[in-house]
PDB file of C-alpha atoms in Angstrom:
ATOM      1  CA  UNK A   3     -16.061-134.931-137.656  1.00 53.00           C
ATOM      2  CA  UNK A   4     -14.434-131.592-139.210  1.00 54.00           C
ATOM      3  CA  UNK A   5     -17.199-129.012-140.524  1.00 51.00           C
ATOM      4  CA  UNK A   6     -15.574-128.628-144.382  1.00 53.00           C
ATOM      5  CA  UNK A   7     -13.860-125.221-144.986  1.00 50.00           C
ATOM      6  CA  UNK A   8     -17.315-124.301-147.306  1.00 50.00           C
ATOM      7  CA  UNK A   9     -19.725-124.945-144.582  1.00 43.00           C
ATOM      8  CA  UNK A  10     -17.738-123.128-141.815  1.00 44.00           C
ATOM      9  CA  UNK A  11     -17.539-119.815-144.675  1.00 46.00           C
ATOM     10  CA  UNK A  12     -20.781-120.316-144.923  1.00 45.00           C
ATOM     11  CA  UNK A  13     -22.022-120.548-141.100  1.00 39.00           C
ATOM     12  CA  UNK A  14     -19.377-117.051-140.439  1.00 41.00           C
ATOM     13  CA  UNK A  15     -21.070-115.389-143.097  1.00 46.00           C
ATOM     14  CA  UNK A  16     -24.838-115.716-142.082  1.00 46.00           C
ATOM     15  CA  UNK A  17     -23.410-115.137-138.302  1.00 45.00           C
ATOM     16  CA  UNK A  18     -21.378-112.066-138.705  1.00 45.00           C
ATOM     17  CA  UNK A  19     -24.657-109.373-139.421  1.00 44.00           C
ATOM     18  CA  UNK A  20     -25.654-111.610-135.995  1.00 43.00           C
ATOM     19  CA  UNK A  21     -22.020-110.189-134.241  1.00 39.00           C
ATOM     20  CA  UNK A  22     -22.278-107.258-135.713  1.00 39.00           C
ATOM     21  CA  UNK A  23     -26.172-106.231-133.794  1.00 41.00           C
ATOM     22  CA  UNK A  24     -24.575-108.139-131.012  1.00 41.00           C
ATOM     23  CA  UNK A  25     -21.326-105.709-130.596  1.00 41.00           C
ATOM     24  CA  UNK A  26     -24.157-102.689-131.283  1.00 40.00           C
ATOM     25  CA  UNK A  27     -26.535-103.706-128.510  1.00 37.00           C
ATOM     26  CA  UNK A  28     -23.233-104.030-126.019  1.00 41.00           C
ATOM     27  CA  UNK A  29     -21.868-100.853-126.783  1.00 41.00           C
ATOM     28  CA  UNK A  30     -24.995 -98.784-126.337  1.00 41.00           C
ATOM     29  CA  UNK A  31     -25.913-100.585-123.180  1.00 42.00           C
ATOM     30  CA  UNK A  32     -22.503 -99.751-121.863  1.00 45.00           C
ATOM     31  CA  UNK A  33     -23.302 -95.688-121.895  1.00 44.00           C
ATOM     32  CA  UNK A  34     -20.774 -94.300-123.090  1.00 44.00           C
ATOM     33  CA  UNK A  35     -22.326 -91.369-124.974  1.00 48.00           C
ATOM     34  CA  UNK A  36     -23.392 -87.814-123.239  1.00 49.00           C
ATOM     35  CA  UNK A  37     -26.764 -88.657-123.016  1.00 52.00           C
ATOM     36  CA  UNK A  38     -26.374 -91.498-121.362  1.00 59.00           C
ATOM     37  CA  UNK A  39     -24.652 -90.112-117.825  1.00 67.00           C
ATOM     38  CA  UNK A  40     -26.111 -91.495-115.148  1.00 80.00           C
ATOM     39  CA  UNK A  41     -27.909 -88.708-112.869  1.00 88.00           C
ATOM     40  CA  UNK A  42     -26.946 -86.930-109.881  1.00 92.00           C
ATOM     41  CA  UNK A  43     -29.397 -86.355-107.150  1.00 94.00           C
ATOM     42  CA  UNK A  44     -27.767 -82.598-105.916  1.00 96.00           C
ATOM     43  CA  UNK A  45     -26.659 -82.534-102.569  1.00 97.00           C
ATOM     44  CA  UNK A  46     -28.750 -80.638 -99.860  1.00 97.00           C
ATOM     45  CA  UNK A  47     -27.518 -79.480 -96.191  1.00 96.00           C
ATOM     46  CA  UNK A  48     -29.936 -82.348 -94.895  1.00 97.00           C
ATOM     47  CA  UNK A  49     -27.639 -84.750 -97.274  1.00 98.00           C
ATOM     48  CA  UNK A  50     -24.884 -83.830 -98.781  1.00 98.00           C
ATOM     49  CA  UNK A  51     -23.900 -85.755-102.192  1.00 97.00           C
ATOM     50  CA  UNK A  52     -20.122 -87.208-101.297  1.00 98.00           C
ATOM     51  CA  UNK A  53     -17.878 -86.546-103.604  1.00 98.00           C
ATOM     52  CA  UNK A  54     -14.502 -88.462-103.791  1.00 98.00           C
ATOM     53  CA  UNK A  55     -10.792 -87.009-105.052  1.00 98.00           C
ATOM     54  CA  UNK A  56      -8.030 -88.577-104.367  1.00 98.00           C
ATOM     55  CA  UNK A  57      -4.388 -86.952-104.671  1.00 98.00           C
ATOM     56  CA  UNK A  58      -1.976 -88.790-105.744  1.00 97.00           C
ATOM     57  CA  UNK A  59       2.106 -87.733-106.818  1.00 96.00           C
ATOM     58  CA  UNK A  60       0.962 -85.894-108.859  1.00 96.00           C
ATOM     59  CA  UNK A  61      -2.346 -86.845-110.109  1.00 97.00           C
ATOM     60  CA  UNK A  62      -5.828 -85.958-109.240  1.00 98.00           C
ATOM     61  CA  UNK A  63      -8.287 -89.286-109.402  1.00 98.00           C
ATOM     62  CA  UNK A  64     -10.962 -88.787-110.967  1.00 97.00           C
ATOM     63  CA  UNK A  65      -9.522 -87.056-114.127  1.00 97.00           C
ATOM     64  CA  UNK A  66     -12.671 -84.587-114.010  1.00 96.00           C
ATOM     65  CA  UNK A  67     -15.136 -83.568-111.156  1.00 97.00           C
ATOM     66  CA  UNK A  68     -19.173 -83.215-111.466  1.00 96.00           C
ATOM     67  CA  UNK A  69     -20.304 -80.897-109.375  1.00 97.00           C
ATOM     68  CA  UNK A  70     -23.969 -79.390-109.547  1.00 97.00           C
ATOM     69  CA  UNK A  71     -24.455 -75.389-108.835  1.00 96.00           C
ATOM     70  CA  UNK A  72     -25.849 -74.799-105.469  1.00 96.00           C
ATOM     71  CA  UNK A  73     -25.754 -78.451-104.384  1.00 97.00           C
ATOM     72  CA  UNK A  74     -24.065 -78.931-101.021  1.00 98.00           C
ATOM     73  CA  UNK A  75     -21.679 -81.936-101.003  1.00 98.00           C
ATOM     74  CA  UNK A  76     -19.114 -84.010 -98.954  1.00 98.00           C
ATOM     75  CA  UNK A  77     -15.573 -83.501-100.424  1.00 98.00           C
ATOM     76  CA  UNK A  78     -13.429 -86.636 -99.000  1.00 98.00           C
ATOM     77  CA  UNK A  79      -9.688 -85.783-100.142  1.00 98.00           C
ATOM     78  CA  UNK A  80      -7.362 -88.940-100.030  1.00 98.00           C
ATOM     79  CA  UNK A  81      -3.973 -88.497 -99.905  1.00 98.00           C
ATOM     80  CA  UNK A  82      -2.847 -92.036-101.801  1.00 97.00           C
ATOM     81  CA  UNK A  83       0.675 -90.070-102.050  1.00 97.00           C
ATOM     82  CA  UNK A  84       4.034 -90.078-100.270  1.00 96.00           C
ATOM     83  CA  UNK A  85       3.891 -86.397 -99.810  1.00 94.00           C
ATOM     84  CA  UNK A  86       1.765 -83.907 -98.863  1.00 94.00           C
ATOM     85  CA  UNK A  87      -0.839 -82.695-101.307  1.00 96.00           C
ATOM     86  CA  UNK A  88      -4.125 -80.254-100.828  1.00 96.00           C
ATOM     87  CA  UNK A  89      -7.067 -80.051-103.203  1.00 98.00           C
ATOM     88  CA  UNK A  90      -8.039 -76.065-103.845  1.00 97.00           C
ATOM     89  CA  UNK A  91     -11.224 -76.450-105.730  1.00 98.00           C
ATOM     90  CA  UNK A  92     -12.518 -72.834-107.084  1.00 97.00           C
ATOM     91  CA  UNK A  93     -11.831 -70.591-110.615  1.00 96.00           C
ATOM     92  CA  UNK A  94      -9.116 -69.504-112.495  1.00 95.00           C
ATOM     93  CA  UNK A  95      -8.247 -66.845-110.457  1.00 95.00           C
ATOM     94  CA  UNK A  96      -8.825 -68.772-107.052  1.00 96.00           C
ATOM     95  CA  UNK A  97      -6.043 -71.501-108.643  1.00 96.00           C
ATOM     96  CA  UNK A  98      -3.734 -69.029-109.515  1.00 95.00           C
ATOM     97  CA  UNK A  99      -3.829 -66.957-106.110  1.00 95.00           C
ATOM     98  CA  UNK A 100      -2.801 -69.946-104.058  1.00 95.00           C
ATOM     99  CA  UNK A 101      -0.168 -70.595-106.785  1.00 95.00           C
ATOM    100  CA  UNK A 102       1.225 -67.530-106.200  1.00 94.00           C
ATOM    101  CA  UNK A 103       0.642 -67.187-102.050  1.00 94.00           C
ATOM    102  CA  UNK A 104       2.734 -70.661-101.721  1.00 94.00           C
ATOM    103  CA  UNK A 105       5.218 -70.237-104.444  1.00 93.00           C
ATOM    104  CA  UNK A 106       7.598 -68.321-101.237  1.00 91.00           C
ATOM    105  CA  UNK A 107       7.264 -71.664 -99.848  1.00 89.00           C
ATOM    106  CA  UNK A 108       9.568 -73.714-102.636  1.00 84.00           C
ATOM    107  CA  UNK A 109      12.429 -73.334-100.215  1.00 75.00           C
ATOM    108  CA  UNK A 110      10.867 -74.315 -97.134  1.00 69.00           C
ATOM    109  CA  UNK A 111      12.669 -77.264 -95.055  1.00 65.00           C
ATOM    110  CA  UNK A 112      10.732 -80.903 -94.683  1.00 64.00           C
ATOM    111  CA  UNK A 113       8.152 -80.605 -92.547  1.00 62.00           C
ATOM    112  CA  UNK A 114       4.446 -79.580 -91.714  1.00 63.00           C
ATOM    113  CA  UNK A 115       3.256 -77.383 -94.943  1.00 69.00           C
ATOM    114  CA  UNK A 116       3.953 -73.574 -94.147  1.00 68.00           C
ATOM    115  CA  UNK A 117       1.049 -71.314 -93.184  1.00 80.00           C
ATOM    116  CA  UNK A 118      -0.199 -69.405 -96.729  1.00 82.00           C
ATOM    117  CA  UNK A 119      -3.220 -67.151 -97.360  1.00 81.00           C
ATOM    118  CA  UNK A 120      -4.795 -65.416 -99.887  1.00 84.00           C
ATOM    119  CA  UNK A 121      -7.085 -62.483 -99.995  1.00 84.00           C
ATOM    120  CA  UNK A 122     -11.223 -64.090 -98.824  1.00 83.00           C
ATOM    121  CA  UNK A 123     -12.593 -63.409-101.596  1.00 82.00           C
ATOM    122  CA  UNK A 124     -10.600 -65.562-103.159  1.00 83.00           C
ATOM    123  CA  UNK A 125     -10.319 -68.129-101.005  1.00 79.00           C
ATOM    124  CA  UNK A 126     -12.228 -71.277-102.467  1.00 90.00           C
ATOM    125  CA  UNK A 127     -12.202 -74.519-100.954  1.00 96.00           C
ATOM    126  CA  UNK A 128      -8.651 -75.151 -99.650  1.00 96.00           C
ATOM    127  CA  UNK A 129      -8.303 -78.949 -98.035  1.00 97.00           C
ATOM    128  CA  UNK A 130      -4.415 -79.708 -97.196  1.00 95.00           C
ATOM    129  CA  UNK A 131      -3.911 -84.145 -96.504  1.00 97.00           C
ATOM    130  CA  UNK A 132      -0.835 -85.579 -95.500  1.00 95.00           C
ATOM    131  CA  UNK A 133       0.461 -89.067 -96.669  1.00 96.00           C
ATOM    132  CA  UNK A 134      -2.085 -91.723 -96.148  1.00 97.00           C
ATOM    133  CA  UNK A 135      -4.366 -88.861 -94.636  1.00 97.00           C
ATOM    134  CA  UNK A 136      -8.315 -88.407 -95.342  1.00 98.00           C
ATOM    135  CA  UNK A 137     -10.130 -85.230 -94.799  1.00 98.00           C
ATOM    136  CA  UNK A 138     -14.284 -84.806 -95.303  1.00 98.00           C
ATOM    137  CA  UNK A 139     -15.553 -81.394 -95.843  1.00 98.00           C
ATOM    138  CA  UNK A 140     -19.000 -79.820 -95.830  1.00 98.00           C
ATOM    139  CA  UNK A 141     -19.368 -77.143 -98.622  1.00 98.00           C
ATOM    140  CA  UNK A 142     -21.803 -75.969-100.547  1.00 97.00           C
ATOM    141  CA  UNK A 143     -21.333 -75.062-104.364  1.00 97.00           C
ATOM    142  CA  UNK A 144     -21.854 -71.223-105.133  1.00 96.00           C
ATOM    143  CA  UNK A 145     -24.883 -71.245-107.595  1.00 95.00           C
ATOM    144  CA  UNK A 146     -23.143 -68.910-109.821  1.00 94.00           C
ATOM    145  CA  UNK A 147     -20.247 -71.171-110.238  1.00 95.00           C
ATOM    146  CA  UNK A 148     -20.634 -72.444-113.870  1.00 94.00           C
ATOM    147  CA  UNK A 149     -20.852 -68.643-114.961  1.00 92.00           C
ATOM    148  CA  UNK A 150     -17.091 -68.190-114.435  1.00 93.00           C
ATOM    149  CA  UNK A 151     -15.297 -67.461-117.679  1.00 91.00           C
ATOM    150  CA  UNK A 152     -12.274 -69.948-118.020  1.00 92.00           C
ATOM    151  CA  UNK A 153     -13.607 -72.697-116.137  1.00 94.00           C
ATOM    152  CA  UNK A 154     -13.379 -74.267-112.424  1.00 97.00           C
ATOM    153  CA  UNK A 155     -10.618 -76.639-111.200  1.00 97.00           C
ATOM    154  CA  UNK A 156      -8.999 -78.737-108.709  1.00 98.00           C
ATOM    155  CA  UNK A 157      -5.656 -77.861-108.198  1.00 98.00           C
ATOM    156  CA  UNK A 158      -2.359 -78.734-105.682  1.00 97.00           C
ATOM    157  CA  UNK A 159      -0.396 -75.676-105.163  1.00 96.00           C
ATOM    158  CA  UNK A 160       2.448 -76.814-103.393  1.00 95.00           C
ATOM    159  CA  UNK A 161       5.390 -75.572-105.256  1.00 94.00           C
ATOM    160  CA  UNK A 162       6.183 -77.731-108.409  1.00 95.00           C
ATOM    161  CA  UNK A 163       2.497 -79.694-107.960  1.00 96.00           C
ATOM    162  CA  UNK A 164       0.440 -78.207-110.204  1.00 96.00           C
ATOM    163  CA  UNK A 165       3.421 -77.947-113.067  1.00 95.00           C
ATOM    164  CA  UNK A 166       3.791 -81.740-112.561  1.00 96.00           C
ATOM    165  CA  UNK A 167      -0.376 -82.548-113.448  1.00 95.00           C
ATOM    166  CA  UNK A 168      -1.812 -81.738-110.528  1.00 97.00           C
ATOM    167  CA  UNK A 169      -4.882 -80.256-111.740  1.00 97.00           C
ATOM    168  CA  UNK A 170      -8.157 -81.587-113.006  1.00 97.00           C
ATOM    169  CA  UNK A 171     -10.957 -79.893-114.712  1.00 97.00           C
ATOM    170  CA  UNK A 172     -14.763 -79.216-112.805  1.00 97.00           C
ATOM    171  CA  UNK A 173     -17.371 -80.044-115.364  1.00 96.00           C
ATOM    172  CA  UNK A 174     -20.759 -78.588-114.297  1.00 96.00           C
ATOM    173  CA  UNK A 175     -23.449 -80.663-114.679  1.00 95.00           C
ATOM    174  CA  UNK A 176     -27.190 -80.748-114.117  1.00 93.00           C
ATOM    175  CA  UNK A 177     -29.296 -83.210-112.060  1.00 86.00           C
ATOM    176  CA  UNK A 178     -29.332 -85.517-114.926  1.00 87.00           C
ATOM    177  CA  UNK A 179     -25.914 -85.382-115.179  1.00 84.00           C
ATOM    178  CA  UNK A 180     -25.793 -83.465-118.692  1.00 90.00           C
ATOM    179  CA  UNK A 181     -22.964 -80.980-118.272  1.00 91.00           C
ATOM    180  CA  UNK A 182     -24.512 -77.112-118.379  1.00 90.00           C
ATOM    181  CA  UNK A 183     -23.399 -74.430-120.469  1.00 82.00           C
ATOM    182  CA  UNK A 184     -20.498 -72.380-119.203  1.00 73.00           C
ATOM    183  CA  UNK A 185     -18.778 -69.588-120.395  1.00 59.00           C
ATOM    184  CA  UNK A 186     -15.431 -71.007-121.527  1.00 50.00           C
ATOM    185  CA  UNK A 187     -14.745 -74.828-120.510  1.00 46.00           C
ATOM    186  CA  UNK A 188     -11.184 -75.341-119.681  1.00 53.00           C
ATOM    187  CA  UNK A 189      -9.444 -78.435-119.322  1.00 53.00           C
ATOM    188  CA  UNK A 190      -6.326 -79.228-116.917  1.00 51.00           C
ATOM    189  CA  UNK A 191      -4.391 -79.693-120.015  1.00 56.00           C
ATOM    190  CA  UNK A 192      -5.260 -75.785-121.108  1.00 53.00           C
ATOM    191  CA  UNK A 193      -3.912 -75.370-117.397  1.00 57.00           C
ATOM    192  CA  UNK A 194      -1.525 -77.378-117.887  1.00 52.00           C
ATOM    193  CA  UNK A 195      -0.007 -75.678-121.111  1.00 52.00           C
ATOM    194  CA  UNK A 196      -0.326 -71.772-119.943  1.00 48.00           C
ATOM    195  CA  UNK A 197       2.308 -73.180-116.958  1.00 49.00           C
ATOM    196  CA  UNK A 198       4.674 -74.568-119.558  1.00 48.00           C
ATOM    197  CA  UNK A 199       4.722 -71.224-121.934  1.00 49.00           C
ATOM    198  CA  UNK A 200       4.782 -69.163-118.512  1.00 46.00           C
ATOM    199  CA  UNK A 201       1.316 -68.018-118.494  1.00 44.00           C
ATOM    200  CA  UNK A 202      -1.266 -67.981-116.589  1.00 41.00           C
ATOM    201  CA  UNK A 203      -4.511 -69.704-118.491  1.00 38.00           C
ATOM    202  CA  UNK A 204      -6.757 -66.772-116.616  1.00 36.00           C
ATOM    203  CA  UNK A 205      -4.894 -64.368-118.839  1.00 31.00           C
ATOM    204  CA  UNK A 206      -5.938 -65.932-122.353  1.00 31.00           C
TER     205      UNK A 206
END
């Protein structure tokens, strides 16, 4: 037998404060503030922590990398892309070396990626992955990394890469996975827009 419209207006109104909790209780069990990051046990030379980016034309996945100061990790780079890619993970001016070193390169014919360098000391962490290709390496975070004014990133520098969105932000975080304080966080979208005006974002 049908419930009669004034019943049923009556049964939605006494459940809707119900919903309402209901929808409040799901939301904050699903963690989506700050505080509610799940922690990071830092990785040691005994045990790395593995960390996981995979390259895509021409995205990075995940959109922003955790990394802890000091910790020692395992950085797997997937190439999920039809062309080669390589993850340079270090500072402003580490990103924008390797931009410059391979730049030459635009021209070069298809092939194996050309031999480029840049100076040691600004070297970072350079992995190159071919189509379909995975690559694990050992490295251990500097300790002063999150001190760096303008940010760390992960960044392709293969002519035309970066421009394109290949380049994702570092957010340094703590054990409990609260991000630390740095000196200026940058995004790959700040990145992103000192390429478009013709800029370098180390500059600003």
């Amino acid at each position: 037998m049908p419930t009669p419209t004034g019943v049923r207006r009556r049964l939605l109104g006494h459940a809707a404060p119900a919903l309402v909790a209901a929808a409040a209780l799901s939301a904050a069990a699903c963690g989506t503030g700050p505080a509610d990051r799940p922690r990071i046990t830092p990785g040691t030379s005994d045990h790395p922590r593995t960390v996981i980016v995979i390259a895509r034309d021409y995205t990075f996945e995940p959109p922003v990398v955790d990394l802890v100061p000091g910790e020692t990790v395992l950085v797997q780079i997937i190439n999920g892309g039809l062309v080669a890619h390589e993850a340079v993970v270090g500072p402003l001016p580490v990103q924008d070396a390797w931009e410059a070193a391979e730049a030459p390169t635009a021209s070069a014919p298809p092939g194996p990626t050309p031999q480029v360098s840049v100076k040691p000391d600004l070297g970072g962490l350079r992995i190159v992955v071919t189509s379909g290709e995975r690559k694990d390496v050992t490295w251990t975070v500097p300790p002063s990394a999150a001190g760096d004014t303008g940010g760390w990133f992960v960044g392709c520098h293969i002519p035309g890469h970066r421009a394109k969105g290949m380049v994702v932000p570092v957010r340094f975080v703590g054990s409990d996975g609260r991000p630390l304080a740095t000196l200026a966080a940058a995004s790959g979208d700040t990145l992103r827009a000192a390429l478009r005006e013709g800029g370098s974002a180390a500059s600003r």
